[in-house]
Amino acid sequence: MAQQHVYTFGGQSADGDRTMKNTLGGKGANLAEMAKQGFPVPAGFTITTDVCVHYSKNDRQYPEGVKEQVEAALGKIEETMGAKFGSDENPLLLSCRSGARESMPGMMDTVLNIGLNEKTVAALIKQSGDERFAWDSYRRFVQMYGDVVLGVERDEQNEDPFETILDKAREDAGVEYDYELTVDQLKDIVSKFKAVVKEQKGRDFPEDPMEQLWGAIGAVFDSWDNDRAVVYRRQYGIPHEWGTATNVQAMVFGNLGDDCATGVGLTRNGADGTPGFNGDYLINAQGEDVVAGIRTPKRIEETLEKDMPEAYRELNDIGKRLEAHYKDIQDIEFTVQKGKVWMLQTRNAKRTGFAAVRIAHDLVEEGVIDSKEALNPRRIPADDLNQLLQPIFNTADKKKAQDAGQLLTTGINAGPGAASGKVVLTAEAAEAQANKDPDVSLVLVRKETSPEDLRGMRVAKGILTAQGGASSHAALVSRQMGKACIVGAQELQINYAQKTVSVGGTTLKEGDDISIDGFTGEVFAGLIPTSPSEVMQVLDGEMKAEDSETYQRYSKIMSWADEHRKLNVRANAESDDAAEAVAFGAEGIGLCRTEHMFFGHLDEIREMILAETAEARQKAVDQLLPFQKEDFTKLFTTLAGKPVTIRLLDPPLHEFLSDRHLEEEPGLDEKLAKIAGVTKEDVHRRVSELHELNPMLGHRGCRLGVVYPEVTRMQATAIFEAAVATKQAGHEVFPEVMIPLVGFKTEFENQAAVVREAAKAVFEKAGVEIPYTVGTMIEIPRAALRADEIAEGAEFFSFGTNDLTQTTLGISRDDYGSFMPQYREMDIVPADPFQTIDQPGVGRLMKIGIEGGRSTRKDLKIGICGEHGGDPKSVMFCHDAGLNYVSCSPRRIPIARLAAAQAAIAAG
């Protein structure tokens, strides 16, 4: 028996159903389901996704049997609808639409009114009694078919020749809309459209209905590989090899008169989730009019009941029945023909994060679904929680700015949110302005940022860099701080000397207004108003929870997530943002970056760097100990009762003192010479010694502690003295000391010995014993490969996936922005590896490390503290790999909690 390639539906029966999305695509499966459930669906058939795959791989040839099955299915449509395709007495007209298994709205092609020619248009006039309707339908068909199937091209001015003819016809007729054109004018337009086809393609417009149909089917299959469809799939992770189904369906008409309409409705509001049938419709129009914006549509919830009371009641009832059937908000396309309602599509509606949370919450409250189903990633993609947490631009104001030509450039959207403020080019200037006016709004604009810019980053509303990628310093810190951030905006020309930022012909000076959209990567000149989210207002104590329904629903979703997840979720945070991390639900600190604490005490750390002897270095670092102890005490107190993982000093010393610092701060060399008791020449010599060609693989991490053990000793002493102080103040404390960048067991043993000696000395002096652990970051391949050896001493592992990705792939996370967009565009990589774990490569090393570590230490606690810890796909991988926890920036914690629950539910 030949393989079935074509599935029919209509007349309250169908070959398929809603479970066959992989074969029939979402549209075809739902049309079949609606037909079986007795909804009014025009008869049609679906050609499967497998045919598209075959067609694409075999030079646009169809599998054996497809044409015969299409002809048979066409006969069923004719029988059900009581009309005949190509008849010059009672013509059946068809539509041809795409339908992939995942909704890709507007990305592929559609052709309507297939079957019209000079003979059938006359029959349609006789059949409908409306000559204008028939010629309007024919005009639409020739235009759409010429564009989609025949590929009529735009002119040298990038103008659509069909639209040019239409514009001229309306202008000559003195009318604004197409529906105001007369029959004679429409006839003339059709004639001119056909002339364009003849001129461009060297052939007559096809008159044979079957030729038209097969041309449309091929065009829909071809559209699977058009540029916008490919880009959309890449953006949303839809596999290119899936293919699309093609749906051929009997036409019904919303443009037959004032008792006809076409529209798109939702059973709840897709923007905010409020209940009630809503959407857009047009009277006396065809479907593309609503989507294309040719006419301003009416709102279903406002006027449809008055315009068409019976149709409104039927559509409202259908919407309720469909939502009850699918147990989710539905997006429906409909046509009303002479008062009769026809359903052309239903699908689970796209929705914002705000709407997703409300709809999932409300459906549970209504008893439609349970809490486990509410957490389904199809209902609430974990990343969409961002929208509830971040400030956003007012949509109307943003569009106004775009229309006014204020859009300057686009970079990598590294930190979600929206920020408007004055351009400031240095951290020092930002801090000075903030000290002068705490309410000032600033956007820090840099070629790139370094840890020394931390003070400026803290006071800025947003961060914009010309260089770097999604795991660059600016990106990592901005996400931790919850700042809107765009990196890699390579068109920016930043001149620090002249204090200007230039893009194309626009130049902004320091102090000029700028706005950045961290959701889209767009950069605007001027101010665009922002709005804080209610969730953040509640978490920050600026609003009571009972006053915010949005927060209450968010909180309920989070409580359901916590019931189901198995992974613990910690925060990458220091003392300043630890309280916020706890408010977001952090169950501990997975990464405290101790170097961030040094930037408030640069003189002391630079004195240590300039020291020539161990004794001088010890004297210098001893000055830092009280500051470190104070920070750690604050951190332990804030996290009382929760584990705190503190990473010892990691970055290379040149980040604290380099030629750049000496150039940007005139007189710094003389100042440091006095502090360290050396000459200016000694300062410059030492800076030169610190210079490294590849500092990220140079003298950093545990290598610093091995060469300068006094630094490790000072930090360990500060940690344990803070722990003792916290315990003596009545708080539980669980310190975890993490040795960074270990590759050899001996490196770990060297540094662990220093840490344990410091602990012993502090505890003996205080007369207090505090349980603690010493572990390591697994962030270079050798550590993963030799994890069994390292685990002989290490009591926990934490995967530093930022550096592990960098060292595994041999790609600098600060420089990859120059080529990664092309890699994504060309599908060299499926995702940005610094945002989502490269599971076959980096993920494989992680699994080797997990297996090796636990082969030595069965109960080894293992987590992840790279920025991947807040990425939903990476969190799901961590769950499957058997990690104990993930750690991420504070504002990614809700996302990680939800993703962890989704992973646990999916795993059963």
Short mmCIF file of C-alpha atoms in Angstrom, two decimals, residues 92 449 906:
data_model
loop_
_atom_site.label_atom_id
_atom_site.label_comp_id
_atom_site.label_asym_id
_atom_site.label_seq_id
_atom_site.Cartn_x
_atom_site.Cartn_y
_atom_site.Cartn_z
CA LEU A 92 -14.65 26.03 -6.28
CA THR A 449 34.46 47.37 30.43
CA ALA A 906 9.85 16.48 32.03
#
